[in-house]
Coordinates of C-alpha atoms in Angstrom, one line a residue:
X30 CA 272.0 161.4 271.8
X31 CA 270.7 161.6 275.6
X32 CA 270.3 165.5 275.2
X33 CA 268.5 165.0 272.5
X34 CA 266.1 162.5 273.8
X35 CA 266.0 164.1 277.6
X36 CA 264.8 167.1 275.6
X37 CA 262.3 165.4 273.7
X38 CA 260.2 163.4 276.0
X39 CA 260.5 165.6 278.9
X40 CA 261.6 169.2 277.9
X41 CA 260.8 170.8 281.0
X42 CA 263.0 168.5 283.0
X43 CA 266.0 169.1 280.8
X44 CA 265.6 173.3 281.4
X45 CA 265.0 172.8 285.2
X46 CA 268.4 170.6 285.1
X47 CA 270.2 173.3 282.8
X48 CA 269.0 176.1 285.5
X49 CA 270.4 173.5 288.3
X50 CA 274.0 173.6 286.2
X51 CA 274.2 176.8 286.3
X52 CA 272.2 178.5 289.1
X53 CA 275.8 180.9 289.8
X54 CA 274.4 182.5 286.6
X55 CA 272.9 186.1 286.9
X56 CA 268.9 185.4 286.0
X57 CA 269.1 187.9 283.2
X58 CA 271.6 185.6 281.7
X59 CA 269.5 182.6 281.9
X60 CA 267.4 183.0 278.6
X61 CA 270.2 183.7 276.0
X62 CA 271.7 180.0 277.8
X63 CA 268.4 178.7 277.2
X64 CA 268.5 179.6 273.5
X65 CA 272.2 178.7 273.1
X66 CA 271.6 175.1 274.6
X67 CA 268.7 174.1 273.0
X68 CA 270.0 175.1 269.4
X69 CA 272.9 173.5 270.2
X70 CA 271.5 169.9 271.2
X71 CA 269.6 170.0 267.9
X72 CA 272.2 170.8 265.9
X73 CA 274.1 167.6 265.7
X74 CA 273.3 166.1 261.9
X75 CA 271.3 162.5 263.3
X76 CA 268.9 165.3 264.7
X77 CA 267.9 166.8 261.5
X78 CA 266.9 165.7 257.6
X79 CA 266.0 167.4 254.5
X80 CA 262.7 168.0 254.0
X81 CA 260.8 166.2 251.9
X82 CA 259.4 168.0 248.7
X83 CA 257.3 166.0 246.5
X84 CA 258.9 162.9 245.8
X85 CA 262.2 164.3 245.6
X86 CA 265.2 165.3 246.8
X87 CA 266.8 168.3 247.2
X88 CA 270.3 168.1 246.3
X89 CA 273.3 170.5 247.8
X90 CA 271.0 172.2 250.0
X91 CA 271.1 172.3 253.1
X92 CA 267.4 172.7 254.5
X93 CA 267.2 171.4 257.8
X94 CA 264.5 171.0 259.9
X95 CA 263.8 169.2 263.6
X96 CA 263.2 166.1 262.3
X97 CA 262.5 164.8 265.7
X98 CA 260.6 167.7 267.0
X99 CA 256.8 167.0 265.9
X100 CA 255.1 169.8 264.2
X101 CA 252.8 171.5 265.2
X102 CA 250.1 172.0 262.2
X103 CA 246.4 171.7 261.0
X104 CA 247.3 168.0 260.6
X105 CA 248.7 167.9 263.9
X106 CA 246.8 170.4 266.3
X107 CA 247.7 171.4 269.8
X108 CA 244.7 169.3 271.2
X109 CA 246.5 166.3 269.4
X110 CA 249.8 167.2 271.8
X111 CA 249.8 166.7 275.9
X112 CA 250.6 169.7 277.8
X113 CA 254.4 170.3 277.8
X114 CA 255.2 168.6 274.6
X115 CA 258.1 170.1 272.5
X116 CA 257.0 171.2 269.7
X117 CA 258.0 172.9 266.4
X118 CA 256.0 175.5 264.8
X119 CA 256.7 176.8 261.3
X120 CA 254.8 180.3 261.1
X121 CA 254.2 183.9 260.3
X122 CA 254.6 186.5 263.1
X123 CA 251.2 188.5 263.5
X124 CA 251.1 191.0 266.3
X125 CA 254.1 192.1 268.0
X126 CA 252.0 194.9 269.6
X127 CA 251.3 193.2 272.7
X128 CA 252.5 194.6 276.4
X129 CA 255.7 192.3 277.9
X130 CA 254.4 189.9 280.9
X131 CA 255.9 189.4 284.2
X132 CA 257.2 186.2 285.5
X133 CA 259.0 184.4 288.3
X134 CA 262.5 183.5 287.0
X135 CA 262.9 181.2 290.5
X136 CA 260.1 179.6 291.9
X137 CA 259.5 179.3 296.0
X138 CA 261.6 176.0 296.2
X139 CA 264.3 177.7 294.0
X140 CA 264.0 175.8 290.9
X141 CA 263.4 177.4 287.2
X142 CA 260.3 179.2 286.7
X143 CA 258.9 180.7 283.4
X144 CA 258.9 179.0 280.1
X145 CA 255.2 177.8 281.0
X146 CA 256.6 176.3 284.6
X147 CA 254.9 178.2 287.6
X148 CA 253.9 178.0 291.3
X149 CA 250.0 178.0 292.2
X150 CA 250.1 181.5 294.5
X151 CA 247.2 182.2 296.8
X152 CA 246.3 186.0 296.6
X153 CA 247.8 186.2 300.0
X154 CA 251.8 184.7 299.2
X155 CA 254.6 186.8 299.2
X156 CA 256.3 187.5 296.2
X157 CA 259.8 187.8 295.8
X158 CA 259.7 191.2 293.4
X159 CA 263.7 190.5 293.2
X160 CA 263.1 187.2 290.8
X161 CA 260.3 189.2 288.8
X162 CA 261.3 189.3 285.0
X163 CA 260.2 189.9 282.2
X164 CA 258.8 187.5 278.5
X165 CA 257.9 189.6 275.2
X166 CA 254.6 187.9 274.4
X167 CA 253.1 187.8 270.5
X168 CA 251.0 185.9 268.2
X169 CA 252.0 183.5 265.5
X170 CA 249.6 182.0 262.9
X171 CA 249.8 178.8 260.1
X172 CA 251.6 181.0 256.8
X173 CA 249.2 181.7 254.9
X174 CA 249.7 180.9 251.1
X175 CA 251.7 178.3 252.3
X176 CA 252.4 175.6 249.0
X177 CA 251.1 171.8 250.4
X178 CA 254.6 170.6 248.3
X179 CA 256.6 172.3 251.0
X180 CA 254.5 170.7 253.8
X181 CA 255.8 167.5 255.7
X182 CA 253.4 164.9 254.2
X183 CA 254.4 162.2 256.6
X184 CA 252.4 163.4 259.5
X185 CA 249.0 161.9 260.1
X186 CA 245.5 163.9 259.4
X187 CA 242.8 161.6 260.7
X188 CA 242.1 164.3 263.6
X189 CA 239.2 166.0 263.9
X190 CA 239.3 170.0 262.0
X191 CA 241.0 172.0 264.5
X192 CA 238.7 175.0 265.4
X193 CA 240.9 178.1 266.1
X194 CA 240.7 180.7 268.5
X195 CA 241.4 184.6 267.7
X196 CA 240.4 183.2 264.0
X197 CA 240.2 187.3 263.4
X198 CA 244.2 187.3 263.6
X199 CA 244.2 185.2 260.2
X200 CA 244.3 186.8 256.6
X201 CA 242.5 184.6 254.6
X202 CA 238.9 184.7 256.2
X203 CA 237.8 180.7 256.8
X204 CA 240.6 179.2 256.0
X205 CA 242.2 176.4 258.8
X206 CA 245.1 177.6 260.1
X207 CA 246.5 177.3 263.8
X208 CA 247.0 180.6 265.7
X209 CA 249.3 180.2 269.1
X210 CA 250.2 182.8 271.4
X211 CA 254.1 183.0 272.0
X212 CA 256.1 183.8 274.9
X213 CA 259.8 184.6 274.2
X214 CA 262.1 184.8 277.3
X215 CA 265.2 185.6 275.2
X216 CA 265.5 189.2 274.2
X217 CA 267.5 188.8 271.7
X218 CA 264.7 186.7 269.8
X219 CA 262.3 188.8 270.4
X220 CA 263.7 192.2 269.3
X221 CA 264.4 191.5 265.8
X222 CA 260.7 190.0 265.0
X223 CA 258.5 191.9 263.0
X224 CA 254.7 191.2 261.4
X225 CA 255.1 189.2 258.8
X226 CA 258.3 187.4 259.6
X227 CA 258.6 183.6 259.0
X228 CA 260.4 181.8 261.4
X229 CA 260.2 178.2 263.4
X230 CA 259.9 178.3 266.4
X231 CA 260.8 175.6 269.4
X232 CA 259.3 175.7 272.4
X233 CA 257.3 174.1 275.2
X234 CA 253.5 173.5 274.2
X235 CA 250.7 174.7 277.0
X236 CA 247.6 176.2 277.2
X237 CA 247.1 179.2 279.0
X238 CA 244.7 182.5 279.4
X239 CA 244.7 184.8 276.6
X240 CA 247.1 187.8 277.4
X241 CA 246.2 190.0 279.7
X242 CA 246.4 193.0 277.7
X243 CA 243.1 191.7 275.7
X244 CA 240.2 192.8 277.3
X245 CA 237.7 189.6 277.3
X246 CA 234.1 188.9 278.5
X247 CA 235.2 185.5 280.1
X248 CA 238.7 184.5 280.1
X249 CA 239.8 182.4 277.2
X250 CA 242.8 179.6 276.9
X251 CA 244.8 179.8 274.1
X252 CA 247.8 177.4 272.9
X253 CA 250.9 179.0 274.0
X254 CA 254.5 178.2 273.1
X255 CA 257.2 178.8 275.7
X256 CA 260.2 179.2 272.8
X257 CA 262.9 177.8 273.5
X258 CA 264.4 178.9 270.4
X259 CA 263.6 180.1 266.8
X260 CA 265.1 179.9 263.1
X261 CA 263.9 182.2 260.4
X262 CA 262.4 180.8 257.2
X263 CA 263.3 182.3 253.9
X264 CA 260.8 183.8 252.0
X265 CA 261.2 181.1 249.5
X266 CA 260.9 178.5 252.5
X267 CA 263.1 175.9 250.6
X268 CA 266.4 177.5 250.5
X269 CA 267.8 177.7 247.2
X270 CA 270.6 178.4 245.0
X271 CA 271.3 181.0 242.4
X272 CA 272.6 180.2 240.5
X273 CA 271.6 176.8 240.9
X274 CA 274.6 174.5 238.7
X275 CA 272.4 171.5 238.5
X276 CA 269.8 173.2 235.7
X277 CA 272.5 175.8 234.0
X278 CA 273.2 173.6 231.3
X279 CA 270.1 173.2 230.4
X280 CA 268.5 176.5 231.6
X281 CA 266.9 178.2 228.5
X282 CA 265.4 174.4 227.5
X283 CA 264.0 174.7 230.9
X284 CA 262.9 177.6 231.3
X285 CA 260.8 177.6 227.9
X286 CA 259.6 174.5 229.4
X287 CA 258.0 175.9 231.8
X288 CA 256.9 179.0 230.1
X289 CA 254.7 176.8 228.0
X290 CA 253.4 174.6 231.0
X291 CA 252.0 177.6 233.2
X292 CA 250.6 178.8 229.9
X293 CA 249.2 175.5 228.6
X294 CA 247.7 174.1 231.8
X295 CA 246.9 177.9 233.2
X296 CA 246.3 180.4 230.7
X297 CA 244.6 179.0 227.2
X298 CA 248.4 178.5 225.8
X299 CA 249.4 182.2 226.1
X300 CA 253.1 181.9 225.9
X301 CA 253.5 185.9 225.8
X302 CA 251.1 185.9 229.0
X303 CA 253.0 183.4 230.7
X304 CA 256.8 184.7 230.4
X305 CA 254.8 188.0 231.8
X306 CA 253.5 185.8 234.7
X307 CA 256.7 184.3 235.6
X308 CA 258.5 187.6 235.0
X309 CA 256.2 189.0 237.3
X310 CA 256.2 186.3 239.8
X311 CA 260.1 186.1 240.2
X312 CA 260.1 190.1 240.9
X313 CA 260.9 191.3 244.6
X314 CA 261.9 194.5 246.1
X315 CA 265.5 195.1 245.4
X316 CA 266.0 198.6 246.5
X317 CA 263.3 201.3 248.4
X318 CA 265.8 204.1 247.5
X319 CA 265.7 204.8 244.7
X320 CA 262.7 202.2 244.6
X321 CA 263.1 199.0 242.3
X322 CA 260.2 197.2 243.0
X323 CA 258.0 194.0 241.9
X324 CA 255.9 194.5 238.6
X325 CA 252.3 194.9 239.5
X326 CA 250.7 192.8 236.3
X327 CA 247.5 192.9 234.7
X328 CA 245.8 190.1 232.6
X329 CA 243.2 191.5 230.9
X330 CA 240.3 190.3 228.7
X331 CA 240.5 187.4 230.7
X332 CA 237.1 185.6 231.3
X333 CA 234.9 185.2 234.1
X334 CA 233.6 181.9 235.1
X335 CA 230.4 181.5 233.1
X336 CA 228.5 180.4 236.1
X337 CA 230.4 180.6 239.0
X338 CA 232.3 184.3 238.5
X339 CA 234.1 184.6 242.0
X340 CA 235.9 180.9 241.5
X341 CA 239.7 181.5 241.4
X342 CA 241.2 180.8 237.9
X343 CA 243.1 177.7 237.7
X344 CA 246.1 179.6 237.7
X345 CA 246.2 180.0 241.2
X346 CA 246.3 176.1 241.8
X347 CA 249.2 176.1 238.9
X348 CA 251.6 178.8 240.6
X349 CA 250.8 177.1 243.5
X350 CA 252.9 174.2 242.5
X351 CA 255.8 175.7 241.5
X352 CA 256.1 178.9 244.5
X353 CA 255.7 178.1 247.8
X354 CA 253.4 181.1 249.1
X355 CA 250.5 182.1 247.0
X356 CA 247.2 183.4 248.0
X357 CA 244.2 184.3 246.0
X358 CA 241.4 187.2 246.4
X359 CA 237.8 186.9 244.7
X360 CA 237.0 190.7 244.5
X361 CA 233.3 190.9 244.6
X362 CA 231.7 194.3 245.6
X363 CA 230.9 192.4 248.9
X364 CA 234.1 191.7 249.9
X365 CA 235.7 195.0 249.3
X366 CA 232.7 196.2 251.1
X367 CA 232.8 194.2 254.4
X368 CA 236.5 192.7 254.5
X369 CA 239.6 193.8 256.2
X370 CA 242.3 194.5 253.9
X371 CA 244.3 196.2 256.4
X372 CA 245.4 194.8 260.1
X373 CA 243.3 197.3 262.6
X374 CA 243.8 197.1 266.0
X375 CA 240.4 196.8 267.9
X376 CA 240.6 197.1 272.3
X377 CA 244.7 196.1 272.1
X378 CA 243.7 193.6 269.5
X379 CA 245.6 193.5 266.6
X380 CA 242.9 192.2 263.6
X381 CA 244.5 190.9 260.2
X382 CA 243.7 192.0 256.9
X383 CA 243.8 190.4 253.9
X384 CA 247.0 191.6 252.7
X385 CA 249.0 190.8 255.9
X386 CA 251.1 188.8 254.1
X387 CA 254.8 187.0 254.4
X388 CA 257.4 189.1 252.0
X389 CA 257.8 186.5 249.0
X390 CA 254.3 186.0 248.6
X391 CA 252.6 186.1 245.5
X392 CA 248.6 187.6 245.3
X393 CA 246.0 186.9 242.5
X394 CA 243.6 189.0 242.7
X395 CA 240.2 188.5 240.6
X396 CA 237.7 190.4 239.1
X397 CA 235.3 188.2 237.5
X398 CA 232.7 188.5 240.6
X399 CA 232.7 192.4 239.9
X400 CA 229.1 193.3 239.3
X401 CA 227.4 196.8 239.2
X402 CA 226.5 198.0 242.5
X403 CA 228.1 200.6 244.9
X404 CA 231.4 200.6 246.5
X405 CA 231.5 202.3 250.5
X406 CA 234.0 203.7 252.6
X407 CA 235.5 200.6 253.7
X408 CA 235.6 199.4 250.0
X409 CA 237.3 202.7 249.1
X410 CA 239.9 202.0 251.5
X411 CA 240.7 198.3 251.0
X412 CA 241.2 199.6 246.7
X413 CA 243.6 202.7 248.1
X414 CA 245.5 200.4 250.9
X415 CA 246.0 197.9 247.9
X416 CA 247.0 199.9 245.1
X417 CA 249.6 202.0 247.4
X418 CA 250.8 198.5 248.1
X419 CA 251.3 197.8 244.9
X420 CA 252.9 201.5 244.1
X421 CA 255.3 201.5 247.1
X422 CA 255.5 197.8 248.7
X423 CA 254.2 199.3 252.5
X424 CA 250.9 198.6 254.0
X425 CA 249.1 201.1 256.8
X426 CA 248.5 199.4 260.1
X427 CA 245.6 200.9 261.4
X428 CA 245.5 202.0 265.5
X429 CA 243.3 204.0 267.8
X430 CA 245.1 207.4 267.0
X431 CA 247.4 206.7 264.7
X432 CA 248.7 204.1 261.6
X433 CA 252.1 203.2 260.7
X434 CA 253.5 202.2 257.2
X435 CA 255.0 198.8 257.4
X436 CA 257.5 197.2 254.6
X437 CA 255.8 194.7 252.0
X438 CA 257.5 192.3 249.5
X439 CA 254.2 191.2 247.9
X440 CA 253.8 190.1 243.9
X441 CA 250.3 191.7 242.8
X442 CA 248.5 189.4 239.9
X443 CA 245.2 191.0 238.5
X444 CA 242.6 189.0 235.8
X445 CA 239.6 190.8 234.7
X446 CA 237.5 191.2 231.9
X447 CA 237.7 194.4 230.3
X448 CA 240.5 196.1 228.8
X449 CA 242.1 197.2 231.8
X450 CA 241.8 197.0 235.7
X451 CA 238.4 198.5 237.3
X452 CA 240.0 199.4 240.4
X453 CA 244.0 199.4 239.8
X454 CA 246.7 200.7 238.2
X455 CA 249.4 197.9 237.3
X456 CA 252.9 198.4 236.0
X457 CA 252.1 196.5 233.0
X458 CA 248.8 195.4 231.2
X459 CA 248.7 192.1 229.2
X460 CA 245.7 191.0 226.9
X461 CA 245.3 187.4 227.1
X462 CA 245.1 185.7 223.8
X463 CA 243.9 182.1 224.2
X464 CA 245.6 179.4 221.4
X465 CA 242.3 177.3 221.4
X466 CA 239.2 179.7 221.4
X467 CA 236.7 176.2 221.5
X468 CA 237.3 175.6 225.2
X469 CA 238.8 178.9 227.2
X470 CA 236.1 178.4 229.7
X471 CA 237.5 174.9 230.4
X472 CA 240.4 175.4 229.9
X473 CA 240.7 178.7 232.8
X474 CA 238.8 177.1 235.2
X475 CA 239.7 173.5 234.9
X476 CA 239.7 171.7 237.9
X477 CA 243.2 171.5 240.1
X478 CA 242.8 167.8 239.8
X479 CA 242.7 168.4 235.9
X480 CA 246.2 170.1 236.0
X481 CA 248.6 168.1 234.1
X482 CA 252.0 168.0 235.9
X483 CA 255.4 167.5 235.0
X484 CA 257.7 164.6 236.4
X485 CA 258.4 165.3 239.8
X486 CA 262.0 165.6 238.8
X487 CA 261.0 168.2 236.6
X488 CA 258.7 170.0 238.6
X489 CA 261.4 170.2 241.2
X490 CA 263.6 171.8 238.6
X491 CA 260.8 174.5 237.7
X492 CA 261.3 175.1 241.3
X493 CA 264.9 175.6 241.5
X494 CA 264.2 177.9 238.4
X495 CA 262.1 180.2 239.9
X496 CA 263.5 179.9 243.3
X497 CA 266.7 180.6 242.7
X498 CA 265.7 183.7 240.7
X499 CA 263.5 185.0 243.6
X500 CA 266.5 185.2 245.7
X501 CA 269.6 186.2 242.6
X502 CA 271.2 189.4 242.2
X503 CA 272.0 190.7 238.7
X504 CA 274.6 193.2 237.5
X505 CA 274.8 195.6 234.6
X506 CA 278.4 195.9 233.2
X507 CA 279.9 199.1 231.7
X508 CA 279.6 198.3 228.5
X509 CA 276.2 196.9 228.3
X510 CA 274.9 200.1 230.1
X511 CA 276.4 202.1 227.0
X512 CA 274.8 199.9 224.9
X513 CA 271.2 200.5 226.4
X514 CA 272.0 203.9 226.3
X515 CA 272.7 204.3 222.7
X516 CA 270.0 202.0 222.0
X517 CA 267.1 203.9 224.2
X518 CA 268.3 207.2 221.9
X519 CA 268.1 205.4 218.9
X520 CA 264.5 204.0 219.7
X521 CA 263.7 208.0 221.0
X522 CA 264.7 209.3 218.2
X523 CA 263.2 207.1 215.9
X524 CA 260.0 207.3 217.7
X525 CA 260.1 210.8 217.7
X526 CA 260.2 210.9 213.7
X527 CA 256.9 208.3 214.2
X528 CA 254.9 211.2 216.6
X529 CA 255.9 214.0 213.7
X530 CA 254.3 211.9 211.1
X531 CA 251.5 211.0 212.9
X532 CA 252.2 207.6 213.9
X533 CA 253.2 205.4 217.1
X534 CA 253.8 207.8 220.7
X535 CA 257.0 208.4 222.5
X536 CA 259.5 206.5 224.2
X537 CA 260.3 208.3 227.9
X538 CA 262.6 207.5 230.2
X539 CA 260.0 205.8 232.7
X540 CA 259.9 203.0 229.7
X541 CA 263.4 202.5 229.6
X542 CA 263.5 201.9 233.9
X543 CA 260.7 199.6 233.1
X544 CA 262.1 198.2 230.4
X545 CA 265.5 197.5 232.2
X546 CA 263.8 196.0 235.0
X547 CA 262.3 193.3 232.6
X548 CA 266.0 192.6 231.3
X549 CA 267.0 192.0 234.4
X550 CA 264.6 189.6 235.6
X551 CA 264.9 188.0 232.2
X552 CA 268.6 187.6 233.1
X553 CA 267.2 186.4 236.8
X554 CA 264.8 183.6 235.2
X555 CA 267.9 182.5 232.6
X556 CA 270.0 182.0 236.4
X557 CA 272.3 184.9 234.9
X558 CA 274.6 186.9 237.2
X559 CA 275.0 189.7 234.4
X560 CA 272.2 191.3 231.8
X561 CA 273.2 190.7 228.1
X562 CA 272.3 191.9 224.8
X563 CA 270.3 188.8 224.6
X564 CA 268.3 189.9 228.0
X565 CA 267.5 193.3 226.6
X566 CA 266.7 192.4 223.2
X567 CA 264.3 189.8 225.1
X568 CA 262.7 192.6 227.0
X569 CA 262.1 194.7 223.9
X570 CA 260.7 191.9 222.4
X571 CA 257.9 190.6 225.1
X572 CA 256.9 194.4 224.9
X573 CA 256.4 194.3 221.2
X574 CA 254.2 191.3 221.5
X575 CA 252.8 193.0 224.6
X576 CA 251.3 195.7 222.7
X577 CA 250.1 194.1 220.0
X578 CA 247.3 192.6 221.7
X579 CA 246.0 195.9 223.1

C-alpha cells in the first residue's frame, strides 16, 4: 500500500526515487519504466472499484477505475488541484498535430527531469545537449456527449464554473468542458493516439505556457498533464457484455420494454419509430470494405416547437439515459452559416468542429429552427462534410494546403417537419405517427425533468441491452443465407408481377443489403449471436409498417 500512497500525495517524489533505482538504465528506457511502474502500483484490487452508475451495480464486469486518483472534471477543475497533484483524466484526444518538445531527461544535480520537473536556466547556462529528449505533446478535452449516469457523482461541485482556455478546441460551442494540454514521455503511448480516441489518462497536474508551436500575442498558461500512464475507454465507456446472461432470459420482454419507453416518454407512443430509433442507435461500423455502416435515420413529419423551434426534442434527454455519448445539433440557417462543422487548423491550431466526435457517439440533429433564408459557402460545406459523414463514416480535417479524411463511427438521427430531410439524404425515412394527437407538442418537448424513468434496476438493464449490442457480433449461417435468398426472389418476382400491373415498384438488391443489415441488428438488440427466420421476418415487417406511413 506505501506505493500506492507515496504515489498519491507526492507523485513527483516517487518518479525522482524510481529514476534513483535505476539510474544504470539508458535514458531512452526511462519512460516505458515510467509507464510500467505506475500501471503497476495501481493495479493491485484495494486501488480500484467499480464505478458507480446510477444507483446500481454493475455485475460481472470488470470496469475499473483509479478510485483513489481524484478526477479531474468540470466538478473538480485544475484550479481546485495544487500544482503536482496526481490526477486522472477521462477524455477525448483532440489534436495530435502538434510539433514534439524538448526536455532535460537529467537535471544539473543529476536527478529526474521532465514529467513537469525542471531546472530554472539563465539564458547563459550550459546545456548538456547529451540529456536532451524528446515528449509528444497534444490536447485532450471533457468527452463530449458524455451521459451524466456514467459520471462519478460522488465528487463535490460547489466550485466556481471553470472558465476554459482554447474553448475553440471543443465541439459543442458553450458548453463546460475542461481542455488540458498533454505531454506524453512514453512513445509507445503516444504513437497509437489518434483524434477522437477516449482514453484516461494519469499524470502529474501543472500549469505551464501554451506550446510553443502556437503562435500567441502574450503567452498563455494552460493545465498540463505530465502522463504517467493511460487506459483507453470503450466507446460504450461502461464495458459490457454481449451477450450479456443476466437479461437473456428475459430479453424479448425487455427489449419490448424498452421499445415502448423511448417511444412513450420520447416520441408521442410511436412504437414503429422507436424500434427504428434503437435499431439505429445500436448500428456501428462493422466493415469499410466492403462498407457495412450505421443507418443514417430520418424522422419525419415530426413537429417543431411551437414557440421555441431550435429546442432539442426530448428525445435527446431520453437516449441520453440509456447511451452514454449523445450530442444534439439545432440546425438553424445561422448555425450552418457561421459554425464549424469540420476541425480547421488555423496558425498550427487545430480548431474543432461540431462533428469531431468519439466513435460510439450518437448525433440528433434538428430541423425545427429551419426558416427561409439563404444558405453560404460555409453552410454549404458543414451540409456536404455531414452528409459524406453519414455516406462513408470519414470526416475531412481541414489544413493550410491540404485535408485529410479521418475514420468516424458516428450514429446520424434527423427530426424535421416535412416529408423528408431539407438538407440530407438518410438510409431510411420514418413518418412519425403520434398515438395521442391532443398533446404531441407536450408530449415532444416535455421537459427532461418530466421524463418518466424506469427502476434503476431496470434502467440499468436497458443499458446492458443496448450496450451489449453496440459492441456484438452476429453471424449468418448457411442455411439461413439460402433462405433469404429464395426469399428476396420470391419477393422480386412477385413485385415484378405488381410493376406489370401497375402497382407497388421493385425490389433491388440495394433493399435486400439494407434489409439484411436490419435483421442483423434485430438479432444484435435480441443479444443473438446468429440471424434467424424470426430476425428477418422482423425486418420485413418494421419495413411494411415503415412505408405505410409515407
Amino acid at each position: 500500500m506505501a506505493p500506492v500512497s507515496d504515489a498519491l500525495t507526492n507523485p513527483t517524489k516517487a518518479l525522482c526515487d524510481l529514476f534513483s533505482k535505476n539510474r544504470p538504465q539508458p535514458l531512452d528506457q526511462f519512460p516505458a519504466t515510467v509507464t510500467e511502474y505506475f500501471k503497476h502500483v495501481f493495479e493491485p484490487e484495494d486501488a480500484f472499484s467499480r464505478v458507480r452508475v446510477s444507483c446500481s451495480l454493475i455485475s460481472r464486469v470488470s470496469f475499473i477505475l483509479c478510485n483513489q486518483i481524484p478526477e479531474l472534471n468540470s466538478n473538480r477543475p485544475p484550479e481546485s488541484f495544487a500544482n503536482g497533484s496526481l490526477v486522472v483524466f477521462k477524455s477525448m484526444v483532440q489534436d495530435t498535430s502538434l510539433s514534439p518538445e524538448l526536455y532535460l531527461a537529467i537535471r544539473k544535480n543529476g536527478d529526474c527531469g521532465g514529467w513537469g520537473i525542471t531546472d530554472d536556466l539563465a539564458s547563459g547556462d550550459d546545456v548538456e545537449y547529451a540529456n536532451l529528449r524528446e515528449c509528444t505533446a497534444a490536447w485532450a478535452v471533457s468527452i463530449p456527449g458524455f451521459g451524466a449516469w456514467c459520471a462519478d457523482i460522488t465528487q463535490p461541485s460547489d466550485v466556481p464554473p471553470h472558465q476554459p482556455v482554447q474553448a475553440h478546441k471543443y465541439p459543442i460551442p458553450n458548453a463546460p468542458h475542461i481542455g488540458v494540454q498533454l505531454k506524453i514521455y512514453d512513445e509507445k503511448l503516444a504513437q497509437p493516439l489518434r483524434t477522437t480516441d477516449l482514453a484516461s489518462f494519469v499524470g502529474i497536474l501543472t500549469s505551464e505556457p501554451l506550446h510553443a508551436g502556437i503562435d500567441l500575442p502574450t503567452p498563455v498558461n494552460v493545465p498540463t498533464l505530465h502522463v504517467l500512464f493511460s487506459t483507453p475507454i470503450p466507446s460504450t465507456i461502461v464495458p459490457r457484455l454481449f451477450p450479456e446472461p443476466s437479461i437473456i432470459p428475459t430479453i424479448k420482454t425487455l427489449r419490448e420494454e424498452l421499445i415502448k419507453w423511448i417511444a412513450d416518454e420520447g416520441l408521442a407512443g410511436d412504437q414503429v419509430a422507436a424500434e427504428w430509433v434503437l435499431l439505429s442507435a445500436i448500428a456501428r461500423v462493422r466493415s469499410r470494405h466492403p462498407p457495412v455502416l450505421p443507418l443514417s435515420l430520418t424522422i419525419s413529419s415530426f413537429p417543431s416547437h411551437a414557440t421555441r423551434p431550435d429546442s432539442p426534442p426530448v428525445l435527446y434527454d431520453v437516449l441520453s439515459h440509456i447511451f452514454p455519448l449523445v450530442v444534439t445539433v439545432p440546425l438553424a440557417l445561422n448555425t450552418l452559416n457561421t459554425s464549424a462543422f469540420r476541425p480547421e487548423s488555423k496558425e498550427e491550431d487545430l480548431h474543432s468542429g461540431q462533428l469531431q466526435l468519439p466513435k460510439g457517439s450518437i448525433l440528433l440533429l434538428t430541423e425545427g429552427a429551419v426558416t427561409e433564408g439563404g444558405i453560404f459557402s460555409k453552410g454549404v460545406m458543414n451540409i456536404r462534410a455531414a452528409q459524406e459523414m453519414m455516406k462513408s463514416q470519414t470526416l475531412e480535417y481541414v489544413f493550410p494546403y491540404s485535408s485529410f479524411q479521418f475514420e468516424t463511427d458516428v450514429n446520424f438521427l434527423i427530426t424535421t417537419e416535412g416529408k423528408q430531410s431539407t438538407f440530407f439524404q438518410t438510409d431510411v425515412n420514418v413518418p412519425l405517427r403520434p398515438v395521442d394527437l391532443s398533446n404531441v407538442q407536450e408530449s415532444l418537448y416535455k421537459s427532461a425533468t418530466a421524463i418518466s424513468l424506469p427502476p434503476p434496476d431496470k434502467l440499468l438493464q436497458f443499458r446492458q441491452l443496448v450496450g451489449g449490442a453496440k459492441i456484438g457480433n452476429v453471424t449468418v449461417a448457411d442455411a439461413m443465407g439460402q433462405h433469404v435468398e429464395e426469399d428476396f426472389v420470391r419477393e422480386r418476382s412477385s413485385n415484378k408481377e405488381n410493376k406489370t400491373n401497375g402497382v407497388g415498384g421493385g425490389f433491388t438488391p440495394d433493399d435486400l443489403i439494407q434489409r439484411m443489415l436490419v435483421a442483423r441488428l434485430t438479432a444484435l438488440s435480441w443479444h443473438q449471436t446468429e440471424v434467424t427466420v424470426e430476425n428477418w421476418e422482423n425486418a420485413k415487417k418494421l419495413e411494411r409498417e415503415r412505408r405505410k406511413g409515407l
